CSV table of C-alpha atoms and ligand atoms in Angstrom, one decimal:
chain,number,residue,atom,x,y,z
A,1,UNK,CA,0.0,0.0,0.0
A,2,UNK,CA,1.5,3.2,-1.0
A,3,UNK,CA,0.3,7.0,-0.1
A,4,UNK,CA,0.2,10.1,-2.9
A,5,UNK,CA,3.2,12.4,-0.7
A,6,UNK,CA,5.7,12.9,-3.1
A,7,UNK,CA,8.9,9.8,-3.3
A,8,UNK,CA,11.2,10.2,-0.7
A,9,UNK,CA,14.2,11.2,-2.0
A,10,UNK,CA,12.5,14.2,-3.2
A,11,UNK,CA,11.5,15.1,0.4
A,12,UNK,CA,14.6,14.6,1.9
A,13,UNK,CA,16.2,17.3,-1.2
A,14,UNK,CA,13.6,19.7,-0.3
A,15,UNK,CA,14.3,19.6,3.6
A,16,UNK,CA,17.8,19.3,2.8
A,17,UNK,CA,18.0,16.3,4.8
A,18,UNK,CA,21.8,15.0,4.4
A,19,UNK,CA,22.7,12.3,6.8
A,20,UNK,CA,24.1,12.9,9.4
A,21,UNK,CA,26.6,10.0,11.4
A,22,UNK,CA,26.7,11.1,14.2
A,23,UNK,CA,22.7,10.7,14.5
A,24,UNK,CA,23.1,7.2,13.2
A,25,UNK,CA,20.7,8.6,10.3
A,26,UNK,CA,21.2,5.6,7.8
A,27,UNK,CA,17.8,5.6,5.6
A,28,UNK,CA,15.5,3.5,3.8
A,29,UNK,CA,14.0,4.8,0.8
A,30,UNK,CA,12.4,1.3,-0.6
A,31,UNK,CA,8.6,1.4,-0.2
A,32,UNK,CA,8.8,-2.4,-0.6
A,33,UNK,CA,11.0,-2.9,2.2
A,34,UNK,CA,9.6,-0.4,4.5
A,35,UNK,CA,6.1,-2.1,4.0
A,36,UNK,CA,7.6,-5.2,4.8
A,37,UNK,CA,9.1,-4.0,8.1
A,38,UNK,CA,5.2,-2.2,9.0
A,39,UNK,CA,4.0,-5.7,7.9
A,40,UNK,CA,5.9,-7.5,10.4
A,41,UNK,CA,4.5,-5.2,13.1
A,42,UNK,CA,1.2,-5.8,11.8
A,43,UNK,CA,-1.7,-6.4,12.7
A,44,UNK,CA,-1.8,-2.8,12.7
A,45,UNK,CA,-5.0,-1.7,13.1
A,46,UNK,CA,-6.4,-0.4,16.4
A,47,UNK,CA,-3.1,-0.7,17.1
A,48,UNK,CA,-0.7,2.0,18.6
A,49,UNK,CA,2.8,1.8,17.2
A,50,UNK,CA,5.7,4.1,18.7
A,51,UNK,CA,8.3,4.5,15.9
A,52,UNK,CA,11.9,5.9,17.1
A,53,UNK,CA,14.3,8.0,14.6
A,54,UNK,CA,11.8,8.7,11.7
A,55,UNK,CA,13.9,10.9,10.0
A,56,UNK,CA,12.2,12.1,6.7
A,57,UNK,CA,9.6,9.4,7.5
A,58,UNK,CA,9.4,6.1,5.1
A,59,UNK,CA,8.7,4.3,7.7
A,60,UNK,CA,6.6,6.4,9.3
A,61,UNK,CA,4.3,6.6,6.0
A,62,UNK,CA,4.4,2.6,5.7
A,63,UNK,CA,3.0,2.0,9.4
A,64,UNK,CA,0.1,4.7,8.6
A,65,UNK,CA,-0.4,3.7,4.8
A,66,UNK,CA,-0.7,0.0,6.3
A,67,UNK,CA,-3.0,1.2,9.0
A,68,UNK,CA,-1.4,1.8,12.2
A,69,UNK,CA,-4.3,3.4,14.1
A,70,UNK,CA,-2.0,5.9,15.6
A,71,UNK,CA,2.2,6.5,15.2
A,72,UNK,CA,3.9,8.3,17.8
A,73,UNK,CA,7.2,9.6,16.1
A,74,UNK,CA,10.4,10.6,18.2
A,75,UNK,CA,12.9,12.4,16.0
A,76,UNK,CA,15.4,14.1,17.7
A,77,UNK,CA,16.9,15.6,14.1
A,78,UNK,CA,14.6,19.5,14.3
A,79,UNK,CA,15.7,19.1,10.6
A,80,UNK,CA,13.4,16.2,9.9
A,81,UNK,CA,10.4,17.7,11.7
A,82,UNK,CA,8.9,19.6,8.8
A,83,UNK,CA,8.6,16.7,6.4
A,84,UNK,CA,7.1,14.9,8.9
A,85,UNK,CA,4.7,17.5,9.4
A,86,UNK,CA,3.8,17.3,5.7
A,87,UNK,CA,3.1,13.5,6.9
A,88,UNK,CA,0.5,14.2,9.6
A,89,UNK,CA,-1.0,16.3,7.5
A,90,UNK,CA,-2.2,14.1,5.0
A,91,UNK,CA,-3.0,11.6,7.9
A,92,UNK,CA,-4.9,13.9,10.8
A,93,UNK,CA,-4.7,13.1,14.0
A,94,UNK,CA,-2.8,9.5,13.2
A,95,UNK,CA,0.6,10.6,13.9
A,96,UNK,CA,2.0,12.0,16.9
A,97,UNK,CA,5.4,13.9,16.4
A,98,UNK,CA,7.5,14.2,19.5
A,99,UNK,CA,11.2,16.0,18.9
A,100,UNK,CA,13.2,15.1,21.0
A,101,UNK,CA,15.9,12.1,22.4
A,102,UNK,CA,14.6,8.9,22.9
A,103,UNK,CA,17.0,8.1,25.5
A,104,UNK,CA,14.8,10.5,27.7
A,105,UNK,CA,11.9,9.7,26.5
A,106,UNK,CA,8.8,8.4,28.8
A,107,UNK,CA,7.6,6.0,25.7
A,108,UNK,CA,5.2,4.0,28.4
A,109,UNK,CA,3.7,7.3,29.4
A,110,UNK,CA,3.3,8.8,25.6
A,111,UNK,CA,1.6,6.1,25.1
A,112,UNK,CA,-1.0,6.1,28.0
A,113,UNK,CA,-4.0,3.6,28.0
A,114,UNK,CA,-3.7,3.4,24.2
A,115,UNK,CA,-3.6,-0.9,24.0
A,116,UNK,CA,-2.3,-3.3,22.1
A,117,UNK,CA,0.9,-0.9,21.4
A,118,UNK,CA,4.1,-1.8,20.4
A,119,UNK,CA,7.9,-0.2,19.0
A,120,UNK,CA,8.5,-0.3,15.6
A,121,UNK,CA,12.2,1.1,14.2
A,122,UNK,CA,14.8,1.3,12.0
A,123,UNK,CA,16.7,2.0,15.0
A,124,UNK,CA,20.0,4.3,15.1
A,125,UNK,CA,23.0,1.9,15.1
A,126,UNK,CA,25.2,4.3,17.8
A,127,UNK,CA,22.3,3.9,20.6
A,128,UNK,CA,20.3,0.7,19.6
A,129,UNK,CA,21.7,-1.6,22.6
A,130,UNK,CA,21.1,0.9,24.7
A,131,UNK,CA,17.4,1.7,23.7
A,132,UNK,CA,16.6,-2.0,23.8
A,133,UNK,CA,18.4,-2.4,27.7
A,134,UNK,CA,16.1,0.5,29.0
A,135,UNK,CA,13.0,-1.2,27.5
A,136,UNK,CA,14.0,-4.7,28.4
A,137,UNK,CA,14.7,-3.7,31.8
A,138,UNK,CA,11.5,-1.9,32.7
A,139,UNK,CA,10.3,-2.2,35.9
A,140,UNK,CA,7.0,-3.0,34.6
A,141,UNK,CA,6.4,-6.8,33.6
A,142,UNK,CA,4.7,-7.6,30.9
A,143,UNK,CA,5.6,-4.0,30.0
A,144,UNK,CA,3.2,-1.6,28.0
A,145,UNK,CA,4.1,-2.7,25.0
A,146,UNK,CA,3.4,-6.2,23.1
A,147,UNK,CA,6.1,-6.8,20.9
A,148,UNK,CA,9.0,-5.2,19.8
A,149,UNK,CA,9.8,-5.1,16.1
A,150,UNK,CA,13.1,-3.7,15.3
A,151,UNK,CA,16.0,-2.9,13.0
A,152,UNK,CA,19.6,-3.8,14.1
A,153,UNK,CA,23.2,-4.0,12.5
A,154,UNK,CA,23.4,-8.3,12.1
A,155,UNK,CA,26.1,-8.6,14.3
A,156,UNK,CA,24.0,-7.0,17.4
A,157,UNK,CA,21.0,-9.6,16.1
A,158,UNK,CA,22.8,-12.4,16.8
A,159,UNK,CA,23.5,-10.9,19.9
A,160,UNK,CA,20.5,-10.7,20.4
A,161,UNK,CA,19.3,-13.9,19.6
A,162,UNK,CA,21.9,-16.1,21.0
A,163,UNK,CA,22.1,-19.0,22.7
A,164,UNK,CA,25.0,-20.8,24.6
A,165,UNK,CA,25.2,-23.0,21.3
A,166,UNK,CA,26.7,-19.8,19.5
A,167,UNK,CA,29.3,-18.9,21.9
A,168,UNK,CA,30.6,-16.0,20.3
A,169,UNK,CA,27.8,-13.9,20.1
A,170,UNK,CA,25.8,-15.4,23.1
A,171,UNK,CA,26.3,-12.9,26.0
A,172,UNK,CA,24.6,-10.0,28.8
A,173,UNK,CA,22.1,-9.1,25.8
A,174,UNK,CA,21.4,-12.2,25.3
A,175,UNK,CA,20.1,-13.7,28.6
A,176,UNK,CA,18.4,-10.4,29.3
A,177,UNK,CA,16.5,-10.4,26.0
A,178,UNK,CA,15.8,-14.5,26.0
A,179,UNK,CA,15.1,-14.1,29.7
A,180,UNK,CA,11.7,-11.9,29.0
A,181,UNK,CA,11.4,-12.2,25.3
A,182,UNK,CA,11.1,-14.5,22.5
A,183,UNK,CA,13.1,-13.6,20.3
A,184,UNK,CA,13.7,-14.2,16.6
A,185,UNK,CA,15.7,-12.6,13.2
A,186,UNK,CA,12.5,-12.2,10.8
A,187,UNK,CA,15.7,-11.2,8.1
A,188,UNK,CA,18.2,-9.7,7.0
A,189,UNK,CA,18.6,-5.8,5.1
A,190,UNK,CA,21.8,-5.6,2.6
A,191,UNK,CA,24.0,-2.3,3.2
A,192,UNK,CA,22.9,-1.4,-0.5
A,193,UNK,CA,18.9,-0.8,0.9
A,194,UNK,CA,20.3,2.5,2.7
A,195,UNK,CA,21.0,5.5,2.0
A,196,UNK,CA,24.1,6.2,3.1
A,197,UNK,CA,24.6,2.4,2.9
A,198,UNK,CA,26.4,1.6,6.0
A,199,UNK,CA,29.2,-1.1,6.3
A,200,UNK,CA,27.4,-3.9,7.6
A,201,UNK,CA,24.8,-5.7,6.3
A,202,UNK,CA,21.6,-5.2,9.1
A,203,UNK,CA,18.7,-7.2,10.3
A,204,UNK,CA,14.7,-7.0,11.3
A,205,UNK,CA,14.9,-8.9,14.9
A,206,UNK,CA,11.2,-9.3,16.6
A,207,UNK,CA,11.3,-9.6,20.5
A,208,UNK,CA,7.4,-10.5,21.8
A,209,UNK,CA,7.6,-10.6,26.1
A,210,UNK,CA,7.1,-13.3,27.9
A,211,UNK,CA,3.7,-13.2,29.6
A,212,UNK,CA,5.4,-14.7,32.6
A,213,UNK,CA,9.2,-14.8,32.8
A,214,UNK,CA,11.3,-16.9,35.4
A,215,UNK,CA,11.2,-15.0,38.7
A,216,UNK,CA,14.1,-13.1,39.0
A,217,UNK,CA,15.1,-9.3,40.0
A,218,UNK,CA,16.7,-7.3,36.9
A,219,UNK,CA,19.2,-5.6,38.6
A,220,UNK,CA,20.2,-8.6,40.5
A,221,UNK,CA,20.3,-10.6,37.3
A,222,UNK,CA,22.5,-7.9,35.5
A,223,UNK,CA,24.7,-7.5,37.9
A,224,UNK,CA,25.5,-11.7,37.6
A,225,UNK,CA,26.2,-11.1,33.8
A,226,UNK,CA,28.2,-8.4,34.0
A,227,UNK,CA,30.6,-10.1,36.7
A,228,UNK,CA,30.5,-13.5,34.2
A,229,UNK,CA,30.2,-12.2,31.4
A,230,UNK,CA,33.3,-9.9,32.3
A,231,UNK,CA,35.9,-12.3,32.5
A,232,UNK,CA,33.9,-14.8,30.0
A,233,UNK,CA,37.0,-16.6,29.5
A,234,UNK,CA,37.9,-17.5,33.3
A,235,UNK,CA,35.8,-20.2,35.4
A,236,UNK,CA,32.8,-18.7,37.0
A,237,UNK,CA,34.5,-19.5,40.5
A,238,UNK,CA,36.8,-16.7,39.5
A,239,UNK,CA,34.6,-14.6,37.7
A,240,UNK,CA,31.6,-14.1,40.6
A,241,UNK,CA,34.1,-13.0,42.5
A,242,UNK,CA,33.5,-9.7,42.0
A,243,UNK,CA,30.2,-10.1,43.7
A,244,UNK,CA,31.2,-10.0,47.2
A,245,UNK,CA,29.9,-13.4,48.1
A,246,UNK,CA,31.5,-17.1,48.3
A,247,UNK,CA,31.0,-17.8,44.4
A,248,UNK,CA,32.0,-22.0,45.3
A,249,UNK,CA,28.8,-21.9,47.6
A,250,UNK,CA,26.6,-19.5,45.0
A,251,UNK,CA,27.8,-22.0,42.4
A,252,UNK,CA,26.9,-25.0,45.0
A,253,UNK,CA,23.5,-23.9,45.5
A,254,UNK,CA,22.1,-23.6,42.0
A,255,UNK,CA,24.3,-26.9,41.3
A,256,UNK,CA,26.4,-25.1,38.1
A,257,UNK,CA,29.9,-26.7,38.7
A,258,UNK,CA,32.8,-24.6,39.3
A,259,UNK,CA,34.7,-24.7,36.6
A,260,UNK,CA,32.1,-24.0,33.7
A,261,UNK,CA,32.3,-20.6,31.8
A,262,UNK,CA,29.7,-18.0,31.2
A,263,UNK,CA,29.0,-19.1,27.7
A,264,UNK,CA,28.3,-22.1,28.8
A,265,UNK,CA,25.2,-21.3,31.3
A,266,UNK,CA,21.7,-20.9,29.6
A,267,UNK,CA,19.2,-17.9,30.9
A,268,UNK,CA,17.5,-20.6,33.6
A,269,UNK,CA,21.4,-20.9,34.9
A,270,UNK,CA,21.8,-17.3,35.0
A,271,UNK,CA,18.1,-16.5,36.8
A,272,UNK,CA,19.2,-19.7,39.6
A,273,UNK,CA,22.1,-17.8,40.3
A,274,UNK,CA,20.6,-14.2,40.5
A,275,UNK,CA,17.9,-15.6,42.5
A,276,UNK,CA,20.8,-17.4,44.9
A,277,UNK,CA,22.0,-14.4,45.1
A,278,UNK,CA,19.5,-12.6,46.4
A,279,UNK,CA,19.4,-15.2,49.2
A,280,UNK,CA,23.1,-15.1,50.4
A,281,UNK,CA,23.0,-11.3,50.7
A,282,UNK,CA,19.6,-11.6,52.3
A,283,UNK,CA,21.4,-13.5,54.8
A,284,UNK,CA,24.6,-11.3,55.7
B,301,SAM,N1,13.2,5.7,10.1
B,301,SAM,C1,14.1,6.4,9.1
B,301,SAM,C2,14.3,5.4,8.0
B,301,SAM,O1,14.1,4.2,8.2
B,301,SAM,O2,14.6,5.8,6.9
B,301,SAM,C3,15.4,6.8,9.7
B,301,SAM,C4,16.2,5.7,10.4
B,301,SAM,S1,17.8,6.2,10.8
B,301,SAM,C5,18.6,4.7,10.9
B,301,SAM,C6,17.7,6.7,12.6
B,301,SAM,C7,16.9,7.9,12.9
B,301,SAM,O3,17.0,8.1,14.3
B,301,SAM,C8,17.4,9.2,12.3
B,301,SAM,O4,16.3,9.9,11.8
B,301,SAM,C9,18.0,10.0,13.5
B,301,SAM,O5,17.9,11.4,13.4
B,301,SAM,C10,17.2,9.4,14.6
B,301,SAM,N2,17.8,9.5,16.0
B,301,SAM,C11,19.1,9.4,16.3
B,301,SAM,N3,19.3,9.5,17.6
B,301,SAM,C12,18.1,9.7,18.2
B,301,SAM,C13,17.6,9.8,19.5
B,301,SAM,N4,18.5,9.8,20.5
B,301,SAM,N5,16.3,10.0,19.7
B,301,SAM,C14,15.4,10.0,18.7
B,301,SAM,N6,15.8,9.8,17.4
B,301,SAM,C15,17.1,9.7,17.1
């Protein structure tokens, strides 16, 4: 489904809209593909969809010409705010501009009471990771929105995705994601589909929470990768360390042996441990 604005190379000439780096403004000018990426969102009607870094807005147009109920749009480029003006214009009161930085962004609260909602994002490669740690660590679980559908540079999707089976790319993001998501590469984007084309070839990953993850406190649970997944090539009885209790008893408790690495302990490893944890320091 396509609208009648004019293409989008000619709107990001008339705003002047060269790309900038340092905003991580890499963009997608092929109504195919951007349909594609709204599909995979989809259903999208009555639905509320939260797009971050719309830039001159192709994806933006796909969500609404595919009939996303409602877009809220976070662009902290001022330059891209006028052509996405021209946007909600030809779609009243369907899209919700906000300019500003995501990072500081309230998303739960711009969104309200407006349900099923979800994020939906060719996301900017310099802050990605750390857009998708502040939503998978929300306090809030099952959190306000219903799946996550989102672009990343391949080598942070298999990050993503990982499990201990691919130990080079299994790691903190991993367990967190895996730990209250499903999770799943829906496929891959060629550098050639952006404009600038960046280096790496990139990939549409789909995260969908768990209704009902393994009990476990967040920050306790991070705080076990990070000291693991730290020194991921020593033992964990060296590695846990770090967090001020016995790690031979930690490790006794939740029956991991001593001598295994990080990479080699699945999510229900890492939760056992954050949740003995939690009980050691309970007792001191
Ligand atoms: N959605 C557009 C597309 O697919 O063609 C642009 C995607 S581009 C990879 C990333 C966008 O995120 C850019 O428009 C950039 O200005 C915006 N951006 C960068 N940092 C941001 C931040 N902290 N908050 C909100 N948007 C940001």
């Amino acid at each position: 489904m396509t609208d009648d604005l004019p293409p989008l190379r000619a709107v990001v000439a008339a705003h002047e809209l060269s790309a900038k780096k340092t905003l991580g403004q890499n963009f997608l000018f092929d109504l195919n593909l951007t349909a594609r990426i709204a599909r995979a969102a989809g259903p999208l009607a009555e639905t509320t969809i939260v797009e971050i870094g719309p830039g001159p807005g192709g994806l933006t147009r796909a969500l609404l010409a595919e009939g996303a109920t409602h877009v809220i749009a976070v662009e902290r480029d001022s330059r891209c705010l006028a052509a996405l003006e021209e946007i909600a214009a030809h779609y009243p009161g369907r899209l919700e501009i906000i300019a500003g930085d995501a990072l500081s962004c309230d998303l739960g609260a711009l969104v309200g009471a407006r349900r099923p909602a979800r994020i939906c994002a060719n996301l900017p490669y310099n802050i990605a990771t750390a857009l998708l740690t502040r939503w998978l660590e929300s306090a809030a679980w099952p959190p306000w929105f219903d799946r996550l559908v989102l672009m990343f540079q391949k080598e942070v999707a298999l990050r993503i995705v990982a499990t201990p089976a691919m130990r080079a790319d299994y790691g903190r993001l991993a367990v967190l994601a895996n730990w209250r998501c499903a999770t799943r590469i829906l496929f891959d984007v060629q550098a050639a589909a952006f404009t600038p084309p960046p280096k790496v070839t990139s990939s549409v990953v789909e995260l969908v929470p768990r209704a009902k993850p393994l009990p476990c406190d967040v920050k306790l649970l991070s705080e076990v990768t990070q000291a693991a997944f730290g020194q991921r090539r020593k033992m964990l009885r060296q590695s846990l360390k770090s967090l001020g209790v016995d790690p031979a008893a930690l490790l006794e408790k939740v029956g991991i042996a001593p001598t295994k690495r990080a990479e080699e302990i699945d999510v229900q490893g890492f939760v056992a441990l954050a949740q003995a944890l939690e009980h050691f320091r309970k007792k001191t």
